[in-house]
Amino acid sequence: MTQAVTLKPFTPRVFSGVQPTGNLHLGNYLGAIKRFVALQETHECIYCVVDMHAITVAQDPDELTRATREVTAAFIAAGIDPKKQIIFNQSQVAGHAELAWVFNCIARIGWLNRMTQFKEKAGKDRENASLGLYAYPTLMAADILLYRATAVPVGEDQKQHLELTRDIAQKFNFDFADRIRALGLESAEYFPQPEPLIAGPAPRVMSLRDGTKKMSKSDASEYSRLNLTDDADAIATKIRKAKTDPEPLPSEIDGLKGRPEAENLVTIYGALSNRTAEDILREYGGGQFSTFKQALVDLSVASLSPIGDEMRRLVADPASIDAILAEGSARARAIAEPVMREVRAILGFIQS
Ligand code: AQP
């Protein structure tokens, strides 16, 4: 006999996560966090510091604790209201790990073998990569679907993982369609197909040293990225040293073709100032890079310094940050636990 559960229609809900690894940079801000802030005006949002994803590569425990507080501080400093939205750390809601295991049994090895991020991160030493790094996308699917989230703001690098999440949701719904119906859901859709929210002014911010590589926490060169906690001097030095080519900035957008470094700097300027590339090139096109770079320094310092200052103020009081995470975790558990009960019922697990 099946256990009776009530399955409700989807609530529009945003979920996204950031790993507490290394220093947060401008790519994390423009590709993800800045958009998290905007979405809270229109959506119920759950923002997660994904500490379990972080340990897919070796982490120093003290550093992981520090970085978890720093990402939490960045969310708040950027403008996310922890009273209205849920901010928590992943490891405190057991359903993430539990649902990830279920999804490990739903996803096919062939699907995982196509994931380019694993190939890039494992590199040539694939045999020595952790099993967790390989299974990273099924944990990410669990993060999202545990809350039956309908929309996921991420940078472009996460597009493939989002597609896998949709495939897992679809296969789960298909494999258990009869059971889901028998349990009382009108349609056979238990999990939603979450929409990736990738569009935005800067879905892929590139390295300041190489316009063909994404800005990344793990890049060995500090000069490749602007960290959210960089002071004005560091921001100015990094932008002045940013790689460019010998040509002046073009006056038309077409002139950026084949010039990835120039295009990246214009994209960053546009995302920080909410201006279009056309508008920026109308003002700076034909002039020297040094003039444009100075304008970018001023804009970056004005945009990032208040966030960095507020982050420093917040992390100086770790007990308050931990309290915010604890409260967010309790609220996240309250959403996740009924979902896990339903999932267990769908699977046929006897529950005590
Ligand atoms: N360069 C980027 N441009 C736009 N968005 C980006 N994101 C990351 N880099 C860029 C987005 O930031 C969010 C959080 O990323 P994450 O910390 O969960 O993981 P990540 O993508 O692995 O970040 P990094 O900095 O690139 O770390 P490493 O160096 O470890 O690979 C995500 O929404 C991501 O898309």
mmCIF file of C-alpha atoms and ligand atoms in Angstrom:
data_model
loop_
_atom_site.group_PDB
_atom_site.id
_atom_site.type_symbol
_atom_site.label_atom_id
_atom_site.label_comp_id
_atom_site.label_asym_id
_atom_site.label_seq_id
_atom_site.Cartn_x
_atom_site.Cartn_y
_atom_site.Cartn_z
ATOM 1 C CA MET A 1 0.000 0.000 0.000
ATOM 2 C CA THR A 2 1.291 3.472 -0.805
ATOM 3 C CA GLN A 3 1.514 6.119 1.895
ATOM 4 C CA ALA A 4 -0.790 9.057 1.152
ATOM 5 C CA VAL A 5 0.951 12.415 0.744
ATOM 6 C CA THR A 6 -0.316 15.750 -0.531
ATOM 7 C CA LEU A 7 1.612 17.080 -3.503
ATOM 8 C CA LYS A 8 1.127 20.774 -4.173
ATOM 9 C CA PRO A 9 1.601 22.840 -7.352
ATOM 10 C CA PHE A 10 4.918 24.654 -7.827
ATOM 11 C CA THR A 11 5.521 27.908 -6.027
ATOM 12 C CA PRO A 12 7.610 30.274 -8.216
ATOM 13 C CA ARG A 13 10.923 30.204 -6.385
ATOM 14 C CA VAL A 14 14.516 31.229 -7.083
ATOM 15 C CA PHE A 15 17.450 29.162 -5.856
ATOM 16 C CA SER A 16 21.169 29.714 -6.407
ATOM 17 C CA GLY A 17 24.447 28.984 -4.662
ATOM 18 C CA VAL A 18 28.001 30.242 -4.421
ATOM 19 C CA GLN A 19 30.971 28.154 -3.322
ATOM 20 C CA PRO A 20 32.971 29.329 -0.306
ATOM 21 C CA THR A 21 36.294 28.807 -2.037
ATOM 22 C CA GLY A 22 38.906 31.536 -2.323
ATOM 23 C CA ASN A 23 37.993 35.157 -2.790
ATOM 24 C CA LEU A 24 34.779 36.288 -4.432
ATOM 25 C CA HIS A 25 35.454 38.220 -7.607
ATOM 26 C CA LEU A 26 33.748 40.541 -10.043
ATOM 27 C CA GLY A 27 32.558 37.575 -12.160
ATOM 28 C CA ASN A 28 30.734 36.060 -9.175
ATOM 29 C CA TYR A 29 29.248 39.490 -8.467
ATOM 30 C CA LEU A 30 28.084 40.437 -11.973
ATOM 31 C CA GLY A 31 27.208 36.902 -13.128
ATOM 32 C CA ALA A 32 25.376 35.900 -9.949
ATOM 33 C CA ILE A 33 25.185 37.990 -6.755
ATOM 34 C CA LYS A 34 24.126 41.314 -8.326
ATOM 35 C CA ARG A 35 21.282 39.470 -10.035
ATOM 36 C CA PHE A 36 20.310 37.707 -6.794
ATOM 37 C CA VAL A 37 19.723 41.157 -5.317
ATOM 38 C CA ALA A 38 17.458 42.267 -8.170
ATOM 39 C CA LEU A 39 15.399 39.052 -8.088
ATOM 40 C CA GLN A 40 14.419 39.471 -4.457
ATOM 41 C CA GLU A 41 12.124 42.330 -5.536
ATOM 42 C CA THR A 42 9.944 39.963 -7.557
ATOM 43 C CA HIS A 43 10.555 36.441 -6.198
ATOM 44 C CA GLU A 44 10.799 34.301 -3.109
ATOM 45 C CA CYS A 45 14.546 33.515 -3.081
ATOM 46 C CA ILE A 46 16.814 30.961 -1.439
ATOM 47 C CA TYR A 47 20.543 31.739 -1.581
ATOM 48 C CA CYS A 48 22.958 29.074 -0.445
ATOM 49 C CA VAL A 49 26.619 29.027 0.489
ATOM 50 C CA VAL A 50 27.457 25.645 -0.995
ATOM 51 C CA ASP A 51 30.061 24.350 1.449
ATOM 52 C CA MET A 52 29.474 20.730 0.401
ATOM 53 C CA HIS A 53 30.371 21.624 -3.174
ATOM 54 C CA ALA A 54 33.540 23.279 -1.889
ATOM 55 C CA ILE A 55 34.908 20.016 -0.431
ATOM 56 C CA THR A 56 34.866 18.317 -3.834
ATOM 57 C CA VAL A 57 38.443 19.617 -3.896
ATOM 58 C CA ALA A 58 40.644 19.646 -0.767
ATOM 59 C CA GLN A 59 39.897 22.561 1.578
ATOM 60 C CA ASP A 60 41.621 23.789 4.696
ATOM 61 C CA PRO A 61 38.841 23.593 7.347
ATOM 62 C CA ASP A 62 39.627 26.983 8.917
ATOM 63 C CA GLU A 63 39.709 28.589 5.492
ATOM 64 C CA LEU A 64 36.376 26.960 4.597
ATOM 65 C CA THR A 65 34.811 28.452 7.738
ATOM 66 C CA ARG A 66 36.256 31.888 6.900
ATOM 67 C CA ALA A 67 35.122 31.743 3.294
ATOM 68 C CA THR A 68 31.611 30.571 4.280
ATOM 69 C CA ARG A 69 31.224 33.671 6.440
ATOM 70 C CA GLU A 70 32.715 35.839 3.711
ATOM 71 C CA VAL A 71 30.255 34.655 1.047
ATOM 72 C CA THR A 72 27.384 35.189 3.511
ATOM 73 C CA ALA A 73 28.706 38.695 4.169
ATOM 74 C CA ALA A 74 28.940 39.336 0.416
ATOM 75 C CA PHE A 75 25.288 38.374 -0.088
ATOM 76 C CA ILE A 76 24.201 40.793 2.620
ATOM 77 C CA ALA A 77 26.642 43.562 1.684
ATOM 78 C CA ALA A 78 25.461 43.401 -1.932
ATOM 79 C CA GLY A 79 21.887 43.998 -0.757
ATOM 80 C CA ILE A 80 20.157 40.660 -0.085
ATOM 81 C CA ASP A 81 17.862 41.008 2.900
ATOM 82 C CA PRO A 82 18.276 37.926 5.136
ATOM 83 C CA LYS A 83 14.989 38.681 6.897
ATOM 84 C CA LYS A 84 13.000 38.477 3.673
ATOM 85 C CA GLN A 85 15.020 35.862 1.774
ATOM 86 C CA ILE A 86 16.691 32.675 2.971
ATOM 87 C CA ILE A 87 20.489 32.697 3.268
ATOM 88 C CA PHE A 88 22.029 29.495 4.625
ATOM 89 C CA ASN A 89 24.876 27.025 4.244
ATOM 90 C CA GLN A 90 24.176 23.817 2.388
ATOM 91 C CA SER A 91 25.635 21.321 4.882
ATOM 92 C CA GLN A 92 23.020 22.308 7.471
ATOM 93 C CA VAL A 93 20.117 20.889 5.486
ATOM 94 C CA ALA A 94 20.565 17.121 5.246
ATOM 95 C CA GLY A 95 18.164 16.853 2.324
ATOM 96 C CA HIS A 96 20.839 18.127 -0.097
ATOM 97 C CA ALA A 97 22.999 15.040 0.465
ATOM 98 C CA GLU A 98 20.024 12.695 0.649
ATOM 99 C CA LEU A 99 18.428 13.896 -2.587
ATOM 100 C CA ALA A 100 21.831 13.951 -4.304
ATOM 101 C CA TRP A 101 22.113 10.218 -3.582
ATOM 102 C CA VAL A 102 18.688 9.605 -5.133
ATOM 103 C CA PHE A 103 19.784 11.602 -8.182
ATOM 104 C CA ASN A 104 23.035 9.617 -8.403
ATOM 105 C CA CYS A 105 20.734 6.683 -9.024
ATOM 106 C CA ILE A 106 18.634 8.590 -11.596
ATOM 107 C CA ALA A 107 21.376 10.293 -13.635
ATOM 108 C CA ARG A 108 23.272 8.153 -16.148
ATOM 109 C CA ILE A 109 27.061 7.889 -16.218
ATOM 110 C CA GLY A 110 26.946 8.917 -19.878
ATOM 111 C CA TRP A 111 25.286 12.220 -18.895
ATOM 112 C CA LEU A 112 27.958 12.972 -16.320
ATOM 113 C CA ASN A 113 30.738 12.066 -18.738
ATOM 114 C CA ARG A 114 29.692 14.996 -20.919
ATOM 115 C CA MET A 115 30.167 17.635 -18.200
ATOM 116 C CA THR A 116 32.894 20.009 -19.343
ATOM 117 C CA GLN A 117 33.488 21.535 -15.892
ATOM 118 C CA PHE A 118 34.612 18.157 -14.526
ATOM 119 C CA LYS A 119 36.976 17.740 -17.473
ATOM 120 C CA GLU A 120 38.429 21.226 -16.910
ATOM 121 C CA LYS A 121 38.743 20.892 -13.123
ATOM 122 C CA ALA A 122 40.029 17.307 -13.074
ATOM 123 C CA GLY A 123 42.456 18.126 -15.886
ATOM 124 C CA LYS A 124 44.881 15.408 -16.942
ATOM 125 C CA ASP A 125 44.905 13.746 -13.516
ATOM 126 C CA ARG A 126 41.324 12.525 -13.797
ATOM 127 C CA GLU A 127 41.932 9.212 -11.997
ATOM 128 C CA ASN A 128 42.965 11.174 -8.943
ATOM 129 C CA ALA A 129 39.963 13.548 -8.860
ATOM 130 C CA SER A 130 37.431 12.953 -6.077
ATOM 131 C CA LEU A 131 34.247 11.065 -6.779
ATOM 132 C CA GLY A 132 32.496 14.140 -5.359
ATOM 133 C CA LEU A 133 33.942 16.367 -8.097
ATOM 134 C CA TYR A 134 32.527 13.975 -10.694
ATOM 135 C CA ALA A 135 29.128 13.881 -8.971
ATOM 136 C CA TYR A 136 29.071 17.695 -8.419
ATOM 137 C CA PRO A 137 26.226 18.204 -10.954
ATOM 138 C CA THR A 138 23.888 15.708 -9.229
ATOM 139 C CA LEU A 139 24.404 17.540 -5.919
ATOM 140 C CA MET A 140 23.657 20.796 -7.748
ATOM 141 C CA ALA A 141 20.457 19.272 -9.142
ATOM 142 C CA ALA A 142 19.520 18.248 -5.593
ATOM 143 C CA ASP A 143 20.208 21.787 -4.295
ATOM 144 C CA ILE A 144 17.717 23.232 -6.752
ATOM 145 C CA LEU A 145 15.054 20.534 -6.806
ATOM 146 C CA LEU A 146 14.995 20.039 -3.017
ATOM 147 C CA TYR A 147 13.149 23.369 -2.951
ATOM 148 C CA ARG A 148 11.337 22.625 -6.226
ATOM 149 C CA ALA A 149 12.849 25.902 -7.409
ATOM 150 C CA THR A 150 11.562 27.199 -10.723
ATOM 151 C CA ALA A 151 14.336 29.674 -11.635
ATOM 152 C CA VAL A 152 18.106 29.634 -11.154
ATOM 153 C CA PRO A 153 20.263 32.740 -11.746
ATOM 154 C CA VAL A 154 23.798 31.604 -12.655
ATOM 155 C CA GLY A 155 26.726 32.610 -14.836
ATOM 156 C CA GLU A 156 27.073 31.060 -18.280
ATOM 157 C CA ASP A 157 29.587 28.486 -16.995
ATOM 158 C CA GLN A 158 26.767 26.711 -15.141
ATOM 159 C CA LYS A 159 24.460 26.331 -18.171
ATOM 160 C CA GLN A 160 25.363 22.693 -18.784
ATOM 161 C CA HIS A 161 24.757 21.765 -15.136
ATOM 162 C CA LEU A 162 21.330 23.406 -15.310
ATOM 163 C CA GLU A 163 20.498 21.376 -18.391
ATOM 164 C CA LEU A 164 21.477 18.224 -16.499
ATOM 165 C CA THR A 165 19.224 19.296 -13.616
ATOM 166 C CA ARG A 166 16.316 19.542 -16.045
ATOM 167 C CA ASP A 167 17.129 16.083 -17.460
ATOM 168 C CA ILE A 168 17.226 14.586 -13.955
ATOM 169 C CA ALA A 169 13.889 16.210 -13.031
ATOM 170 C CA GLN A 170 12.344 14.921 -16.229
ATOM 171 C CA LYS A 171 13.642 11.366 -15.781
ATOM 172 C CA PHE A 172 12.512 11.250 -12.153
ATOM 173 C CA ASN A 173 9.043 12.477 -13.154
ATOM 174 C CA PHE A 174 8.895 9.916 -15.977
ATOM 175 C CA ASP A 175 10.273 6.934 -14.042
ATOM 176 C CA PHE A 176 7.871 7.460 -11.151
ATOM 177 C CA ALA A 177 4.903 8.910 -13.060
ATOM 178 C CA ASP A 178 2.453 6.182 -12.017
ATOM 179 C CA ARG A 179 3.562 6.307 -8.441
ATOM 180 C CA ILE A 180 3.349 10.121 -8.333
ATOM 181 C CA ARG A 181 -0.185 9.939 -9.725
ATOM 182 C CA ALA A 182 -1.129 7.197 -7.264
ATOM 183 C CA LEU A 183 0.063 9.428 -4.454
ATOM 184 C CA GLY A 184 -2.451 12.066 -5.447
ATOM 185 C CA LEU A 185 -0.707 14.530 -7.768
ATOM 186 C CA GLU A 186 -2.955 15.600 -10.633
ATOM 187 C CA SER A 187 -0.164 15.600 -13.216
ATOM 188 C CA ALA A 188 2.834 13.284 -13.156
ATOM 189 C CA GLU A 189 5.252 16.208 -12.696
ATOM 190 C CA TYR A 190 6.759 16.085 -9.231
ATOM 191 C CA PHE A 191 9.820 18.206 -9.934
ATOM 192 C CA PRO A 192 9.634 21.420 -11.992
ATOM 193 C CA GLN A 193 11.887 22.098 -14.982
ATOM 194 C CA PRO A 194 13.920 24.967 -13.487
ATOM 195 C CA GLU A 195 14.607 27.862 -15.850
ATOM 196 C CA PRO A 196 18.215 29.020 -16.076
ATOM 197 C CA LEU A 197 18.394 32.825 -15.703
ATOM 198 C CA ILE A 198 21.667 33.410 -17.523
ATOM 199 C CA ALA A 199 20.929 36.540 -19.512
ATOM 200 C CA GLY A 200 22.235 39.751 -18.015
ATOM 201 C CA PRO A 201 24.804 42.379 -18.827
ATOM 202 C CA ALA A 202 27.784 40.140 -17.930
ATOM 203 C CA PRO A 203 26.971 36.406 -17.843
ATOM 204 C CA ARG A 204 30.646 35.607 -18.476
ATOM 205 C CA VAL A 205 33.242 38.019 -17.124
ATOM 206 C CA MET A 206 36.671 37.203 -18.515
ATOM 207 C CA SER A 207 40.115 37.224 -16.913
ATOM 208 C CA LEU A 208 41.884 40.597 -16.883
ATOM 209 C CA ARG A 209 45.033 38.800 -18.095
ATOM 210 C CA ASP A 210 43.457 36.750 -20.887
ATOM 211 C CA GLY A 211 40.169 37.739 -22.527
ATOM 212 C CA THR A 212 39.538 34.169 -23.685
ATOM 213 C CA LYS A 213 39.495 32.654 -20.159
ATOM 214 C CA LYS A 214 36.741 33.243 -17.598
ATOM 215 C CA MET A 215 37.553 35.234 -14.478
ATOM 216 C CA SER A 216 37.960 32.564 -11.827
ATOM 217 C CA LYS A 217 38.819 32.142 -8.143
ATOM 218 C CA SER A 218 41.289 29.401 -8.924
ATOM 219 C CA ASP A 219 43.375 31.385 -11.456
ATOM 220 C CA ALA A 220 46.935 31.514 -10.110
ATOM 221 C CA SER A 221 47.299 35.191 -11.045
ATOM 222 C CA GLU A 222 45.792 37.712 -8.606
ATOM 223 C CA TYR A 223 45.917 40.201 -11.489
ATOM 224 C CA SER A 224 43.371 38.118 -13.424
ATOM 225 C CA ARG A 225 40.460 39.194 -11.200
ATOM 226 C CA LEU A 226 39.002 42.011 -9.118
ATOM 227 C CA ASN A 227 38.102 40.640 -5.692
ATOM 228 C CA LEU A 228 35.116 42.104 -3.879
ATOM 229 C CA THR A 229 37.400 42.847 -0.923
ATOM 230 C CA ASP A 230 40.132 44.583 -2.980
ATOM 231 C CA ASP A 231 40.886 48.115 -1.809
ATOM 232 C CA ALA A 232 40.970 51.103 -4.168
ATOM 233 C CA ASP A 233 44.730 50.769 -4.794
ATOM 234 C CA ALA A 234 44.463 47.086 -5.707
ATOM 235 C CA ILE A 235 41.526 47.776 -8.036
ATOM 236 C CA ALA A 236 43.431 50.599 -9.750
ATOM 237 C CA THR A 237 46.609 48.523 -10.150
ATOM 238 C CA LYS A 238 44.782 45.521 -11.560
ATOM 239 C CA ILE A 239 42.792 47.558 -14.085
ATOM 240 C CA ARG A 240 45.857 49.549 -15.187
ATOM 241 C CA LYS A 241 47.746 46.277 -15.699
ATOM 242 C CA ALA A 242 44.793 44.602 -17.445
ATOM 243 C CA LYS A 243 45.825 43.208 -20.808
ATOM 244 C CA THR A 244 44.693 45.243 -23.823
ATOM 245 C CA ASP A 245 45.796 45.481 -27.444
ATOM 246 C CA PRO A 246 47.630 48.377 -29.123
ATOM 247 C CA GLU A 247 44.558 49.745 -30.939
ATOM 248 C CA PRO A 248 42.411 52.507 -29.406
ATOM 249 C CA LEU A 249 38.843 51.618 -28.434
ATOM 250 C CA PRO A 250 36.527 51.448 -31.473
ATOM 251 C CA SER A 251 33.549 53.767 -31.845
ATOM 252 C CA GLU A 252 31.248 50.968 -33.045
ATOM 253 C CA ILE A 253 30.398 47.613 -31.467
ATOM 254 C CA ASP A 254 31.609 45.700 -34.553
ATOM 255 C CA GLY A 255 35.086 46.998 -33.868
ATOM 256 C CA LEU A 256 35.254 44.860 -30.700
ATOM 257 C CA LYS A 257 35.157 41.641 -32.726
ATOM 258 C CA GLY A 258 38.353 39.610 -32.271
ATOM 259 C CA ARG A 259 39.434 41.880 -29.400
ATOM 260 C CA PRO A 260 38.378 39.836 -26.325
ATOM 261 C CA GLU A 261 40.236 41.959 -23.746
ATOM 262 C CA ALA A 262 38.754 45.230 -25.012
ATOM 263 C CA GLU A 263 35.305 43.662 -25.217
ATOM 264 C CA ASN A 264 35.609 42.357 -21.647
ATOM 265 C CA LEU A 265 36.498 45.770 -20.215
ATOM 266 C CA VAL A 266 33.612 47.416 -22.065
ATOM 267 C CA THR A 267 31.254 44.653 -20.821
ATOM 268 C CA ILE A 268 32.402 45.197 -17.225
ATOM 269 C CA TYR A 269 31.954 48.960 -17.565
ATOM 270 C CA GLY A 270 28.459 48.438 -18.987
ATOM 271 C CA ALA A 271 27.408 45.977 -16.261
ATOM 272 C CA LEU A 272 28.631 48.259 -13.473
ATOM 273 C CA SER A 273 27.100 51.415 -14.924
ATOM 274 C CA ASN A 274 23.917 49.924 -16.463
ATOM 275 C CA ARG A 275 24.936 51.451 -19.789
ATOM 276 C CA THR A 276 24.974 49.786 -23.199
ATOM 277 C CA ALA A 277 28.228 49.048 -25.037
ATOM 278 C CA GLU A 278 27.088 51.389 -27.844
ATOM 279 C CA ASP A 279 26.691 54.231 -25.397
ATOM 280 C CA ILE A 280 30.091 53.576 -23.803
ATOM 281 C CA LEU A 281 31.863 53.404 -27.172
ATOM 282 C CA ARG A 282 30.173 56.632 -28.236
ATOM 283 C CA GLU A 283 31.861 58.309 -25.276
ATOM 284 C CA TYR A 284 35.260 56.541 -25.232
ATOM 285 C CA GLY A 285 35.658 55.230 -28.821
ATOM 286 C CA GLY A 286 38.722 56.544 -30.644
ATOM 287 C CA GLY A 287 40.403 57.561 -27.391
ATOM 288 C CA GLN A 288 43.340 55.955 -25.635
ATOM 289 C CA PHE A 289 42.861 52.896 -23.465
ATOM 290 C CA SER A 290 44.450 54.758 -20.563
ATOM 291 C CA THR A 291 41.540 57.258 -20.490
ATOM 292 C CA PHE A 292 38.953 54.491 -20.553
ATOM 293 C CA LYS A 293 40.871 52.478 -17.951
ATOM 294 C CA GLN A 294 40.905 55.432 -15.576
ATOM 295 C CA ALA A 295 37.128 55.784 -15.968
ATOM 296 C CA LEU A 296 36.796 52.049 -15.283
ATOM 297 C CA VAL A 297 38.983 52.376 -12.180
ATOM 298 C CA ASP A 298 36.756 55.167 -10.837
ATOM 299 C CA LEU A 299 33.576 53.245 -11.610
ATOM 300 C CA SER A 300 34.902 49.963 -10.139
ATOM 301 C CA VAL A 301 36.108 51.642 -6.946
ATOM 302 C CA ALA A 302 32.764 53.435 -6.550
ATOM 303 C CA SER A 303 30.839 50.188 -7.154
ATOM 304 C CA LEU A 304 32.936 47.667 -5.232
ATOM 305 C CA SER A 305 34.379 49.640 -2.304
ATOM 306 C CA PRO A 306 31.075 50.018 -0.413
ATOM 307 C CA ILE A 307 30.468 46.276 -0.769
ATOM 308 C CA GLY A 308 34.009 45.420 0.367
ATOM 309 C CA ASP A 309 33.761 47.806 3.329
ATOM 310 C CA GLU A 310 30.439 46.338 4.413
ATOM 311 C CA MET A 311 31.790 42.781 4.027
ATOM 312 C CA ARG A 312 34.733 43.633 6.303
ATOM 313 C CA ARG A 313 32.355 45.118 8.865
ATOM 314 C CA LEU A 314 30.121 42.032 8.789
ATOM 315 C CA VAL A 315 32.873 39.406 9.017
ATOM 316 C CA ALA A 316 34.312 41.216 12.046
ATOM 317 C CA ASP A 317 31.251 39.889 13.907
ATOM 318 C CA PRO A 318 31.233 36.146 13.089
ATOM 319 C CA ALA A 319 28.583 35.337 15.724
ATOM 320 C CA SER A 320 26.038 37.521 13.902
ATOM 321 C CA ILE A 321 26.816 35.888 10.563
ATOM 322 C CA ASP A 322 26.523 32.423 12.107
ATOM 323 C CA ALA A 323 23.151 33.403 13.591
ATOM 324 C CA ILE A 324 21.902 34.512 10.147
ATOM 325 C CA LEU A 325 23.019 31.184 8.669
ATOM 326 C CA ALA A 326 21.381 29.227 11.499
ATOM 327 C CA GLU A 327 18.078 31.035 11.022
ATOM 328 C CA GLY A 328 18.239 30.600 7.247
ATOM 329 C CA SER A 329 19.042 26.887 7.655
ATOM 330 C CA ALA A 330 15.991 26.371 9.858
ATOM 331 C CA ARG A 331 13.780 28.103 7.278
ATOM 332 C CA ALA A 332 15.337 26.076 4.441
ATOM 333 C CA ARG A 333 14.804 22.817 6.379
ATOM 334 C CA ALA A 334 11.135 23.700 6.831
ATOM 335 C CA ILE A 335 10.750 23.733 3.023
ATOM 336 C CA ALA A 336 13.059 20.777 2.332
ATOM 337 C CA GLU A 337 11.786 18.263 4.864
ATOM 338 C CA PRO A 338 8.248 17.861 3.466
ATOM 339 C CA VAL A 339 9.761 17.491 -0.027
ATOM 340 C CA MET A 340 12.070 14.724 1.200
ATOM 341 C CA ARG A 341 9.157 12.957 2.867
ATOM 342 C CA GLU A 342 7.319 13.012 -0.448
ATOM 343 C CA VAL A 343 10.386 11.835 -2.353
ATOM 344 C CA ARG A 344 10.843 8.927 0.067
ATOM 345 C CA ALA A 345 7.172 8.037 -0.370
ATOM 346 C CA ILE A 346 7.539 8.178 -4.152
ATOM 347 C CA LEU A 347 10.571 5.877 -3.975
ATOM 348 C CA GLY A 348 8.801 3.418 -1.667
ATOM 349 C CA PHE A 349 10.984 3.906 1.394
ATOM 350 C CA ILE A 350 9.217 3.030 4.664
ATOM 351 C CA GLN A 351 9.344 6.117 6.878
ATOM 352 C CA SER A 352 9.280 6.151 10.611
HETATM 353 N N1 AQP B 1 33.690 34.756 -14.723
HETATM 354 C C1 AQP B 1 32.419 34.674 -14.392
HETATM 355 N N2 AQP B 1 31.496 35.422 -15.037
HETATM 356 C C2 AQP B 1 30.178 35.355 -14.709
HETATM 357 N N3 AQP B 1 29.701 34.552 -13.719
HETATM 358 C C3 AQP B 1 30.588 33.797 -13.045
HETATM 359 N N4 AQP B 1 30.456 32.917 -12.031
HETATM 360 C C4 AQP B 1 31.666 32.412 -11.696
HETATM 361 N N5 AQP B 1 32.609 32.942 -12.482
HETATM 362 C C5 AQP B 1 31.980 33.811 -13.339
HETATM 363 C C6 AQP B 1 29.183 32.616 -11.403
HETATM 364 O O1 AQP B 1 29.305 32.844 -10.006
HETATM 365 C C7 AQP B 1 28.438 31.934 -9.333
HETATM 366 C C8 AQP B 1 29.184 31.304 -8.203
HETATM 367 O O2 AQP B 1 30.252 30.535 -8.697
HETATM 368 P P1 AQP B 1 30.836 29.396 -7.786
HETATM 369 O O3 AQP B 1 31.600 29.988 -6.698
HETATM 370 O O4 AQP B 1 29.772 28.512 -7.322
HETATM 371 O O5 AQP B 1 31.699 28.508 -8.708
HETATM 372 P P2 AQP B 1 32.593 28.729 -9.934
HETATM 373 O O6 AQP B 1 31.790 28.964 -11.158
HETATM 374 O O7 AQP B 1 33.408 27.506 -9.958
HETATM 375 O O8 AQP B 1 33.443 30.012 -9.591
HETATM 376 P P3 AQP B 1 34.897 30.289 -10.018
HETATM 377 O O9 AQP B 1 35.280 31.592 -9.550
HETATM 378 O O10 AQP B 1 35.070 30.041 -11.468
HETATM 379 O O11 AQP B 1 35.702 29.215 -9.189
HETATM 380 P P4 AQP B 1 36.764 28.191 -9.714
HETATM 381 O O12 AQP B 1 37.964 28.969 -9.982
HETATM 382 O O13 AQP B 1 36.918 27.251 -8.543
HETATM 383 O O14 AQP B 1 36.208 27.533 -10.932
HETATM 384 C C9 AQP B 1 27.910 30.942 -10.351
HETATM 385 O O15 AQP B 1 26.586 31.304 -10.703
HETATM 386 C C10 AQP B 1 28.827 31.139 -11.512
HETATM 387 O O16 AQP B 1 28.181 30.851 -12.738
#
